[in-house]
PDB file as gemmi writes it, atoms N, CA and C in Angstrom:
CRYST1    1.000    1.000    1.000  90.00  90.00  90.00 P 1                      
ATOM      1  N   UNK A   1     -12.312 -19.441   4.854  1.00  0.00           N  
ATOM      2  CA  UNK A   1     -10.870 -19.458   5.046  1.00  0.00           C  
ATOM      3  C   UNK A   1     -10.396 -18.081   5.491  1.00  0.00           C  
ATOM      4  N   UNK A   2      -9.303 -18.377   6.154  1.00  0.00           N  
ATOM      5  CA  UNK A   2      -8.298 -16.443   6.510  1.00  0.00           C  
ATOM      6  C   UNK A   2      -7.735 -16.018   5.243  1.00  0.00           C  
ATOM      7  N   UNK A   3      -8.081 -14.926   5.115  1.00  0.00           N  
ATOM      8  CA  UNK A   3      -7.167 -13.929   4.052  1.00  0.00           C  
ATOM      9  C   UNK A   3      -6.215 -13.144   4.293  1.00  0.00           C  
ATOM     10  N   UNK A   4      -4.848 -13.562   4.317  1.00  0.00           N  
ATOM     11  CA  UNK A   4      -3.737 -12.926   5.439  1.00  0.00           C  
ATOM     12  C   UNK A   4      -3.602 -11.523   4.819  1.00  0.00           C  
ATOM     13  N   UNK A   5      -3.820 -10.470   5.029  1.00  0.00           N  
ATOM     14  CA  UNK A   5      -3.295  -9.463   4.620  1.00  0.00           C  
ATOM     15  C   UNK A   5      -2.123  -8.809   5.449  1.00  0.00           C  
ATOM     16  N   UNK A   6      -0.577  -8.478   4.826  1.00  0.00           N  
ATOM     17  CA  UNK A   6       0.080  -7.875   5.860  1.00  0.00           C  
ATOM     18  C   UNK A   6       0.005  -6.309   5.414  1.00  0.00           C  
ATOM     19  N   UNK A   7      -0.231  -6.013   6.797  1.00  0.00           N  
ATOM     20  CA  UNK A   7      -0.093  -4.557   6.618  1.00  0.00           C  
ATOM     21  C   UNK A   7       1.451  -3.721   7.147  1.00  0.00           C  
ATOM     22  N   UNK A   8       1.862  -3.120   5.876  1.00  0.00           N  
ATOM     23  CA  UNK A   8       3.364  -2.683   6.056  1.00  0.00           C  
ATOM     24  C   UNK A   8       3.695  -1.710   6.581  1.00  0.00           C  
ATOM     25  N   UNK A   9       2.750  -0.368   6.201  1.00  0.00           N  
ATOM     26  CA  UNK A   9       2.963   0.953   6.789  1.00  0.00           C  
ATOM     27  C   UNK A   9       1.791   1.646   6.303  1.00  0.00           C  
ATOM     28  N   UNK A  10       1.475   2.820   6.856  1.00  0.00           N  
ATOM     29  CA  UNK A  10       0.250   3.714   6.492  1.00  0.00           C  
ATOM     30  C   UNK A  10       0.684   5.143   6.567  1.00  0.00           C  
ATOM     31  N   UNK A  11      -0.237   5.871   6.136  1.00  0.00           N  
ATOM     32  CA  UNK A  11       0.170   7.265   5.950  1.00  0.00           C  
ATOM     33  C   UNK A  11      -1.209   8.451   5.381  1.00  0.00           C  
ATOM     34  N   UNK A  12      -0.795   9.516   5.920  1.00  0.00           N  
ATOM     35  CA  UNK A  12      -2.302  10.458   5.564  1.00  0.00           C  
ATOM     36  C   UNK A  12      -1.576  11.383   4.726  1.00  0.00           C  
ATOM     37  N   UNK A  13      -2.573  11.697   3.997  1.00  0.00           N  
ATOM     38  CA  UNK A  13      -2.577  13.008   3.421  1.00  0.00           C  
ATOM     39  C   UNK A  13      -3.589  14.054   3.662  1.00  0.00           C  
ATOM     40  N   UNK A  14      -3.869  15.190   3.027  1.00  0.00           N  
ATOM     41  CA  UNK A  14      -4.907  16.408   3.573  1.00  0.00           C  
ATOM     42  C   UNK A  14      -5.703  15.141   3.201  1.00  0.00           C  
ATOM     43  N   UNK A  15      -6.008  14.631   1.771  1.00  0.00           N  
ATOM     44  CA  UNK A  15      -7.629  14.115   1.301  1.00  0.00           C  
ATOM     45  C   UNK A  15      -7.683  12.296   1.369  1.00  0.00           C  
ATOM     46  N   UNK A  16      -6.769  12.022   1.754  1.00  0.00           N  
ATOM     47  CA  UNK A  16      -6.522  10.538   1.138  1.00  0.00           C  
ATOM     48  C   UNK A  16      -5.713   9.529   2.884  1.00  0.00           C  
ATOM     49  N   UNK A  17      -6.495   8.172   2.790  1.00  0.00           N  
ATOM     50  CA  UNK A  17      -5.407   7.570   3.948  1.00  0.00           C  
ATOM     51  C   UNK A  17      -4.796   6.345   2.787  1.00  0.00           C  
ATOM     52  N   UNK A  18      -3.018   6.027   3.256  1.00  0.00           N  
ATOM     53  CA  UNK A  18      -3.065   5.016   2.550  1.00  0.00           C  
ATOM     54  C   UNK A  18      -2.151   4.319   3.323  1.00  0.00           C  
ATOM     55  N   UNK A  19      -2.355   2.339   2.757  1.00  0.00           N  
ATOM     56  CA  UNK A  19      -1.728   1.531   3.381  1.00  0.00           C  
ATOM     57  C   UNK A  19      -0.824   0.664   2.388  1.00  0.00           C  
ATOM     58  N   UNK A  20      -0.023   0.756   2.506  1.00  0.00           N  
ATOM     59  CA  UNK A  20       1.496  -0.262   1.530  1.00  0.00           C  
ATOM     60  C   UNK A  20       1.139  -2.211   2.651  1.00  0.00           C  
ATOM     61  N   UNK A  21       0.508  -2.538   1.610  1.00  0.00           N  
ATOM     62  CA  UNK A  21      -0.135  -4.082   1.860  1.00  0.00           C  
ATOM     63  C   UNK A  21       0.829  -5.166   1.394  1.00  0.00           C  
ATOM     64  N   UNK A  22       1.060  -6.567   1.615  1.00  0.00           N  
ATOM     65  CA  UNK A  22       1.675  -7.345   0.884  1.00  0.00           C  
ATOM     66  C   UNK A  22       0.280  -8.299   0.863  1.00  0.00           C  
ATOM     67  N   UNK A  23      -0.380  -8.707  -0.038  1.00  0.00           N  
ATOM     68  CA  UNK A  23      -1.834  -9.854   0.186  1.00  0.00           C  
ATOM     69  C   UNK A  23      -1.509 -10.367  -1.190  1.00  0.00           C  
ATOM     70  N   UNK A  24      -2.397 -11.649  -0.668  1.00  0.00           N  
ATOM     71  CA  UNK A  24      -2.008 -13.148  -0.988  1.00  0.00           C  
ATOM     72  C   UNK A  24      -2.687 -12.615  -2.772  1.00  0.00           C  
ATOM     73  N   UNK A  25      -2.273 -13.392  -4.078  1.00  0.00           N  
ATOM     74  CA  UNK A  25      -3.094 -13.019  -4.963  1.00  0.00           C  
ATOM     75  C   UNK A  25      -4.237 -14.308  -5.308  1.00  0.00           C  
ATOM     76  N   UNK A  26      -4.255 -15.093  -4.303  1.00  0.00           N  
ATOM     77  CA  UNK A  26      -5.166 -16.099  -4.638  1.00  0.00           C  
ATOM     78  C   UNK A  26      -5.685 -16.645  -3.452  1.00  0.00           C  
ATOM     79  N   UNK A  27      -6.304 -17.531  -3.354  1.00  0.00           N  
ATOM     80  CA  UNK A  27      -7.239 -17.959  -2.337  1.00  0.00           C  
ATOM     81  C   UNK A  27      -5.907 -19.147  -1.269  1.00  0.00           C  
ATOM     82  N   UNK A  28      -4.972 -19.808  -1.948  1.00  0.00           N  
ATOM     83  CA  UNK A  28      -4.263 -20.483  -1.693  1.00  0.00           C  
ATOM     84  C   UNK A  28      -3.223 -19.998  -0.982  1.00  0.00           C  
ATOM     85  N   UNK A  29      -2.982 -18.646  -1.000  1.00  0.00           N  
ATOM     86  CA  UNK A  29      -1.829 -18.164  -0.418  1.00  0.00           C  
ATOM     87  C   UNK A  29      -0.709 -18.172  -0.446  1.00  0.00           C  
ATOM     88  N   UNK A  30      -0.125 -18.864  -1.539  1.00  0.00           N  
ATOM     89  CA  UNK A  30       0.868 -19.177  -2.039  1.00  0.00           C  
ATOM     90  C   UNK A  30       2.242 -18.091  -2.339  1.00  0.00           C  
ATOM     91  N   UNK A  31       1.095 -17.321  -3.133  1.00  0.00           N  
ATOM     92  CA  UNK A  31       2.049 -15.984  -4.012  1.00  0.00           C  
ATOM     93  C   UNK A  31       1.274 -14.754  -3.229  1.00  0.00           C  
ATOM     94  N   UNK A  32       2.064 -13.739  -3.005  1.00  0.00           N  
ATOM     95  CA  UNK A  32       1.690 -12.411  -2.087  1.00  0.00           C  
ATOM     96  C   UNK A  32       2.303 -10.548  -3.677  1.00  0.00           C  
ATOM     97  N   UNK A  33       1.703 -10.234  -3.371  1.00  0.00           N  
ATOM     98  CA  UNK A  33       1.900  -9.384  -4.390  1.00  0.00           C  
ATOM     99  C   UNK A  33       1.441  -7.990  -3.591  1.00  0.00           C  
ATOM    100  N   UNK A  34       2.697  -6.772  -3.649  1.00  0.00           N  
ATOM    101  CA  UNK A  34       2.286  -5.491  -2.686  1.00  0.00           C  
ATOM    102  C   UNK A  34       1.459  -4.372  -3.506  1.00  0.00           C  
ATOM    103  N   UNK A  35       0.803  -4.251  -2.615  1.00  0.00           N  
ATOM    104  CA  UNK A  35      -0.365  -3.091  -2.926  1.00  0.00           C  
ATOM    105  C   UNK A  35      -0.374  -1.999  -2.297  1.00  0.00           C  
ATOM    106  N   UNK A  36      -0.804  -0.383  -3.113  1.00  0.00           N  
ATOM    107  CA  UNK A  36      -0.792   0.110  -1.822  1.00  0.00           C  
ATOM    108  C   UNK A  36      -2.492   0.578  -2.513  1.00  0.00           C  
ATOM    109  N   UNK A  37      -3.006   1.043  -0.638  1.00  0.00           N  
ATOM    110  CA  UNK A  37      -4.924   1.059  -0.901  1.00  0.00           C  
ATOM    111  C   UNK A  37      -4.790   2.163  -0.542  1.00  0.00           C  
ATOM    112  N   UNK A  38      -6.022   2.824  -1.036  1.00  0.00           N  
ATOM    113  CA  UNK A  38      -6.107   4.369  -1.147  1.00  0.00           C  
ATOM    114  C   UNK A  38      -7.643   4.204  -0.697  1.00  0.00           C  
ATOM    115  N   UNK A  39      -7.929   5.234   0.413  1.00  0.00           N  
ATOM    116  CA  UNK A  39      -9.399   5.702   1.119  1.00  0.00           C  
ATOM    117  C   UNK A  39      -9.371   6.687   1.092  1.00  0.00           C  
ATOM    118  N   UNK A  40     -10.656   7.552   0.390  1.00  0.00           N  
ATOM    119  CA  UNK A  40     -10.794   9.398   0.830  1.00  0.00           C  
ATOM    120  C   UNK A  40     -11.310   9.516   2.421  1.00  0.00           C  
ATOM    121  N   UNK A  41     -10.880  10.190   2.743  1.00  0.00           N  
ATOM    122  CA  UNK A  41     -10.974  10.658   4.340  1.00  0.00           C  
ATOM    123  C   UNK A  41     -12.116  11.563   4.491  1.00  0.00           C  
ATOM    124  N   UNK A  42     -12.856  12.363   3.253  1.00  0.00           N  
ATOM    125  CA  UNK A  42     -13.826  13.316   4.048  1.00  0.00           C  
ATOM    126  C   UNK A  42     -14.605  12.556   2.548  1.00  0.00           C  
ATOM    127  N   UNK A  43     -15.706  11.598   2.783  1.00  0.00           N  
ATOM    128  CA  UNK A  43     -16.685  11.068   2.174  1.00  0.00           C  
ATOM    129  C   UNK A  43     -17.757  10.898   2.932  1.00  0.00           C  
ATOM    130  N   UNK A  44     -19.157  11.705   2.126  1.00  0.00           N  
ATOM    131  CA  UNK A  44     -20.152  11.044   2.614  1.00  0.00           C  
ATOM    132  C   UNK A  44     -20.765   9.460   3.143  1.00  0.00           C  
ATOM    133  N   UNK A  45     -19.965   8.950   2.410  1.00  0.00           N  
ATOM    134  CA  UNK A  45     -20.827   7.500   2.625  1.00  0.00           C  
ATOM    135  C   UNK A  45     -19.589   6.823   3.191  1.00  0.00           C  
ATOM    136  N   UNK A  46     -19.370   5.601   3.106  1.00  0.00           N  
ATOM    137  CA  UNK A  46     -18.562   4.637   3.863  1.00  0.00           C  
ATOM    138  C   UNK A  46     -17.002   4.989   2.695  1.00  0.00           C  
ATOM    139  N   UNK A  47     -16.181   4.888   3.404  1.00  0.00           N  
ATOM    140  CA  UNK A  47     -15.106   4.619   2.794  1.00  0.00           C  
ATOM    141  C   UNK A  47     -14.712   3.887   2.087  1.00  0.00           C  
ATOM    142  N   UNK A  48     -15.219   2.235   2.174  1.00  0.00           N  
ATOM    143  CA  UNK A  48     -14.971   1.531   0.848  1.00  0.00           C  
ATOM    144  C   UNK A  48     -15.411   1.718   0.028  1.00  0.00           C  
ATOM    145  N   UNK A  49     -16.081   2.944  -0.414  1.00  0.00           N  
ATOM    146  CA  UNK A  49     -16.900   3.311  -1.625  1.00  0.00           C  
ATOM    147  C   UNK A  49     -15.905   4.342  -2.178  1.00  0.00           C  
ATOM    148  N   UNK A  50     -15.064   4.649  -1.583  1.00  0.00           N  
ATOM    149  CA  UNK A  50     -13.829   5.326  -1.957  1.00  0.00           C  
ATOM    150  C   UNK A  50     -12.569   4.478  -2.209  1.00  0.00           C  
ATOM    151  N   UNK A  51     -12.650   3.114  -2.156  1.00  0.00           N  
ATOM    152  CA  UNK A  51     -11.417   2.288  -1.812  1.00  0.00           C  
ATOM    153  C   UNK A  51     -10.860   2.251  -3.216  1.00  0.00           C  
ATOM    154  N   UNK A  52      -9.884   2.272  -3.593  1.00  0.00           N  
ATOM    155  CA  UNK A  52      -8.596   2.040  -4.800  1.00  0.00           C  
ATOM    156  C   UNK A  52      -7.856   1.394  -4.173  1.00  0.00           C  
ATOM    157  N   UNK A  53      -6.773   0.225  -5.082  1.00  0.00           N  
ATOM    158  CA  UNK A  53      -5.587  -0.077  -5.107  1.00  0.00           C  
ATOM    159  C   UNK A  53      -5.029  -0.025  -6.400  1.00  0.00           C  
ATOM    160  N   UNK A  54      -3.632  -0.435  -6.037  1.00  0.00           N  
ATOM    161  CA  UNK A  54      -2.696  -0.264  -7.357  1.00  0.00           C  
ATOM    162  C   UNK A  54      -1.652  -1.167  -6.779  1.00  0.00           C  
ATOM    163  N   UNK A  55      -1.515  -2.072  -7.327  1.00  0.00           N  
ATOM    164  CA  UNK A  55       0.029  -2.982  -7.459  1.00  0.00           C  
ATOM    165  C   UNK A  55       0.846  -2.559  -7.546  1.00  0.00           C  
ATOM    166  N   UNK A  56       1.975  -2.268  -6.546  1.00  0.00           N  
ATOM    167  CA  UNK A  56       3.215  -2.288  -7.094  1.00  0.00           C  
ATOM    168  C   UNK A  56       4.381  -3.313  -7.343  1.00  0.00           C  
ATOM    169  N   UNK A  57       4.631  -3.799  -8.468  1.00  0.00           N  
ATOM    170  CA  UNK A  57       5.400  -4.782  -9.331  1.00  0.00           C  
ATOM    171  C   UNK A  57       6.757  -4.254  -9.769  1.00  0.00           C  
ATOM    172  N   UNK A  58       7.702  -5.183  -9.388  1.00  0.00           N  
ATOM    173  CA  UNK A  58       9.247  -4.726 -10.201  1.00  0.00           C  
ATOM    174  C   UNK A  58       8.952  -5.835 -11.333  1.00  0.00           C  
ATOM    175  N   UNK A  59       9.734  -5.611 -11.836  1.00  0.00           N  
ATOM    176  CA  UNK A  59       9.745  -5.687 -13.546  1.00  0.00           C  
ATOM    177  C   UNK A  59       9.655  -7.316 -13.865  1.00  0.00           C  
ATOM    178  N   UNK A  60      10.194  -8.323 -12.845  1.00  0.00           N  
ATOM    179  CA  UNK A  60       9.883  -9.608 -12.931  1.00  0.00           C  
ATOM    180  C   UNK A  60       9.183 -10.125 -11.673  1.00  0.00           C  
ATOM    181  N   UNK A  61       8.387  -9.522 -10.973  1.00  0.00           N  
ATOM    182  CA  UNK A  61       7.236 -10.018  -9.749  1.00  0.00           C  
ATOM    183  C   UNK A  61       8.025 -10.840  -8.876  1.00  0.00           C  
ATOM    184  N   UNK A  62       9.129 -10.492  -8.518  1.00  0.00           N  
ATOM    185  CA  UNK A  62      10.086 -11.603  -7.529  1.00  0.00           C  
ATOM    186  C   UNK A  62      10.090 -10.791  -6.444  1.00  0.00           C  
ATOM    187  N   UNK A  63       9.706  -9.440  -6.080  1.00  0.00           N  
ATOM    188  CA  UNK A  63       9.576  -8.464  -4.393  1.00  0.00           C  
ATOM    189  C   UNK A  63       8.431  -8.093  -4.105  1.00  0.00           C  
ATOM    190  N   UNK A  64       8.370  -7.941  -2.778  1.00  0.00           N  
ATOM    191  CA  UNK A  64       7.367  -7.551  -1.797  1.00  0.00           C  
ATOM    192  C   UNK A  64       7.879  -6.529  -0.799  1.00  0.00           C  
ATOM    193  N   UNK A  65       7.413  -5.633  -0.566  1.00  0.00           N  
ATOM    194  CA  UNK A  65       7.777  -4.562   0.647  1.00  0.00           C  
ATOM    195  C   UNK A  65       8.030  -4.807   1.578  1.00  0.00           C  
ATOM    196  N   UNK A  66       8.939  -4.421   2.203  1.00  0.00           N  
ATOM    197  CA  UNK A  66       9.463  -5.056   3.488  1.00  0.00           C  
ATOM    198  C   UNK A  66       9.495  -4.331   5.223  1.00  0.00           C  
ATOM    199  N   UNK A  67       9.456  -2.364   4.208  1.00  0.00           N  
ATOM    200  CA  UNK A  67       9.338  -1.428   4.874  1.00  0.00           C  
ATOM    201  C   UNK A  67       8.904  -0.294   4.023  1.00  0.00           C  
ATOM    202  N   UNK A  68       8.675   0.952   5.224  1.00  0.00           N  
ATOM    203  CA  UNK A  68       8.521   1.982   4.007  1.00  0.00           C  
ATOM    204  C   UNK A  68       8.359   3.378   4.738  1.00  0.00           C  
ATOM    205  N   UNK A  69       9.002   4.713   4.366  1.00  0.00           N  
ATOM    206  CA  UNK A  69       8.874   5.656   5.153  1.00  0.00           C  
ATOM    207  C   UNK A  69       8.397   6.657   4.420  1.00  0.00           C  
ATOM    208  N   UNK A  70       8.091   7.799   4.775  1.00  0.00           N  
ATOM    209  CA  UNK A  70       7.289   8.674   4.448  1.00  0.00           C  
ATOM    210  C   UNK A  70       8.074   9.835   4.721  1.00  0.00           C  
ATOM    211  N   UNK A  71       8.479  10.790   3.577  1.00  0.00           N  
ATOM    212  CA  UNK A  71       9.469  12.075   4.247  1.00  0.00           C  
ATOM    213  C   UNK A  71       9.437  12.916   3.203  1.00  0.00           C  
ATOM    214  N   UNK A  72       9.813  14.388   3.565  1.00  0.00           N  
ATOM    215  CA  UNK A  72       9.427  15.307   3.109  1.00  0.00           C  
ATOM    216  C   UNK A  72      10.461  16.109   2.139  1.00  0.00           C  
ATOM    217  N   UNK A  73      10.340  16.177   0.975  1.00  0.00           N  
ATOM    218  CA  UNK A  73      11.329  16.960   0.296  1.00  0.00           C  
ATOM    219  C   UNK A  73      11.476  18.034   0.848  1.00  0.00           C  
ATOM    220  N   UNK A  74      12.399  19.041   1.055  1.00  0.00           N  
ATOM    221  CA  UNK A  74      12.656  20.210   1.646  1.00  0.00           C  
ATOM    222  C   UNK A  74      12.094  21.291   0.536  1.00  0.00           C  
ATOM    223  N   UNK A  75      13.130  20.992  -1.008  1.00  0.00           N  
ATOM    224  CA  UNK A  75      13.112  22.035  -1.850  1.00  0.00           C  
ATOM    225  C   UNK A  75      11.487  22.037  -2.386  1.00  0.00           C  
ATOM    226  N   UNK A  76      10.054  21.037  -2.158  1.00  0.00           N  
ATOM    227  CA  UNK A  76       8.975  21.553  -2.488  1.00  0.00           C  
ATOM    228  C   UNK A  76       7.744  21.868  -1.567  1.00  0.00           C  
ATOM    229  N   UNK A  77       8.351  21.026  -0.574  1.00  0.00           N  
ATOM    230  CA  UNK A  77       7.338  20.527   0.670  1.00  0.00           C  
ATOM    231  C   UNK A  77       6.335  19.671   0.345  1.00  0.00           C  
ATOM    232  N   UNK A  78       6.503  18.624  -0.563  1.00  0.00           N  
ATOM    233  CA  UNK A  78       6.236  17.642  -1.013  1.00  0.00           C  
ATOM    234  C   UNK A  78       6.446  15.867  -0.256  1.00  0.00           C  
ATOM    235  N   UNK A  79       5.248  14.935  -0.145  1.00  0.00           N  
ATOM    236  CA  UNK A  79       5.705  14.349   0.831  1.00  0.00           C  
ATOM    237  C   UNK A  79       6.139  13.017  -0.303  1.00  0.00           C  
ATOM    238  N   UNK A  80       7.447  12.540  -0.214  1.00  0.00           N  
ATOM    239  CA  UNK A  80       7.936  11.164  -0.888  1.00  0.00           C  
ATOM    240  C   UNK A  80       7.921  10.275  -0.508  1.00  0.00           C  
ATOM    241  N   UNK A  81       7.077   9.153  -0.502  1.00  0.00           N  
ATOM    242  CA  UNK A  81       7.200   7.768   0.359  1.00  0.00           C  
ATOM    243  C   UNK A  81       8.447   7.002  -0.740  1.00  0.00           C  
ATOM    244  N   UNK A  82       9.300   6.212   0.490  1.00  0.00           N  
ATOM    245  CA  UNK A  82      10.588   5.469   0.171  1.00  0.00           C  
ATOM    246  C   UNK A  82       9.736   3.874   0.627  1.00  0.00           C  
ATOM    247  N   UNK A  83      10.143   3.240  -0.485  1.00  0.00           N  
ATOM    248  CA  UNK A  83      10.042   1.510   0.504  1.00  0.00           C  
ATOM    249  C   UNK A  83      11.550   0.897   0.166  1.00  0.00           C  
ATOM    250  N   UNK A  84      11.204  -0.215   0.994  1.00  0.00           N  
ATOM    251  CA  UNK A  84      12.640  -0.781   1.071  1.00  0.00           C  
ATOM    252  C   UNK A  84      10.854  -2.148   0.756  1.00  0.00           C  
ATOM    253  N   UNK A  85      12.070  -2.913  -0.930  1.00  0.00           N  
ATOM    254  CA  UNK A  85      11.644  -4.203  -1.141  1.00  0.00           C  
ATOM    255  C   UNK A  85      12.434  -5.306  -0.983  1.00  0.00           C  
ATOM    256  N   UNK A  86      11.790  -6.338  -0.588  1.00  0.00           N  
ATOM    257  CA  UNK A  86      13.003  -8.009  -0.355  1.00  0.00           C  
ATOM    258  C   UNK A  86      12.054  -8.748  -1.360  1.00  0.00           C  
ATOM    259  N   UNK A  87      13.093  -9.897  -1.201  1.00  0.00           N  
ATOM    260  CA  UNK A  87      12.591 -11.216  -2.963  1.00  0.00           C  
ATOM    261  C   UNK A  87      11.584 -11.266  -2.002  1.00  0.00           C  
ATOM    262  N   UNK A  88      10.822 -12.480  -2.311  1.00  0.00           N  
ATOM    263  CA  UNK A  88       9.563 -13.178  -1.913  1.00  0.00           C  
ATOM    264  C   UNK A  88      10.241 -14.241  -1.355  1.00  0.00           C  
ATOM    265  N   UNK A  89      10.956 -15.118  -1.936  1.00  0.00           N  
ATOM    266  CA  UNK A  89      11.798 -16.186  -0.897  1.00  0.00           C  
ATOM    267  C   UNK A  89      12.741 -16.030  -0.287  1.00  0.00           C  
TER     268      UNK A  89                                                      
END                                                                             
């Protein structure tokens, strides 16, 4: 079967690439739940040997990411990713 993954936005850092995902949490496709995946960028071996995710969940699992930007605090030079979330229906 296809495993729809949407991909929302991506972004680098010095050590790290990452992607803000919305994917299905079951084989059925029903329910979509956003993730964002984390790859180290300077690894010996393959990168999925570096792969992490982490769910991000509001407090009753009713949003998914819709967008998302990446910008820079002035006062640390620190980079803040913003998303913009919508319901699921």
């Amino acid at each position: 079967t296809t495993f729809i993954v949407q991909y929302i936005y991506a972004f680098q850092t010095k050590d790290f690439i990452y992607f803000l995902t919305n994917q299905p949490n079951d084989l059925d496709q029903k329910s979509f739940t956003t993730k964002i995946l984390r790859f180290c960028r300077e690894n010996r071996y393959s990168m999925l040997r570096s792969y992490s995710d982490l769910p991000l969940i509001c407090s009753n699992d009713q949003w998914i990411i819709d967008r998302a930007q990446l910008i820079n605090d002035r006062s640390t030079d620190h980079p803040i990713l913003i998303g913009h979330f919508i319901r699921k229906d």
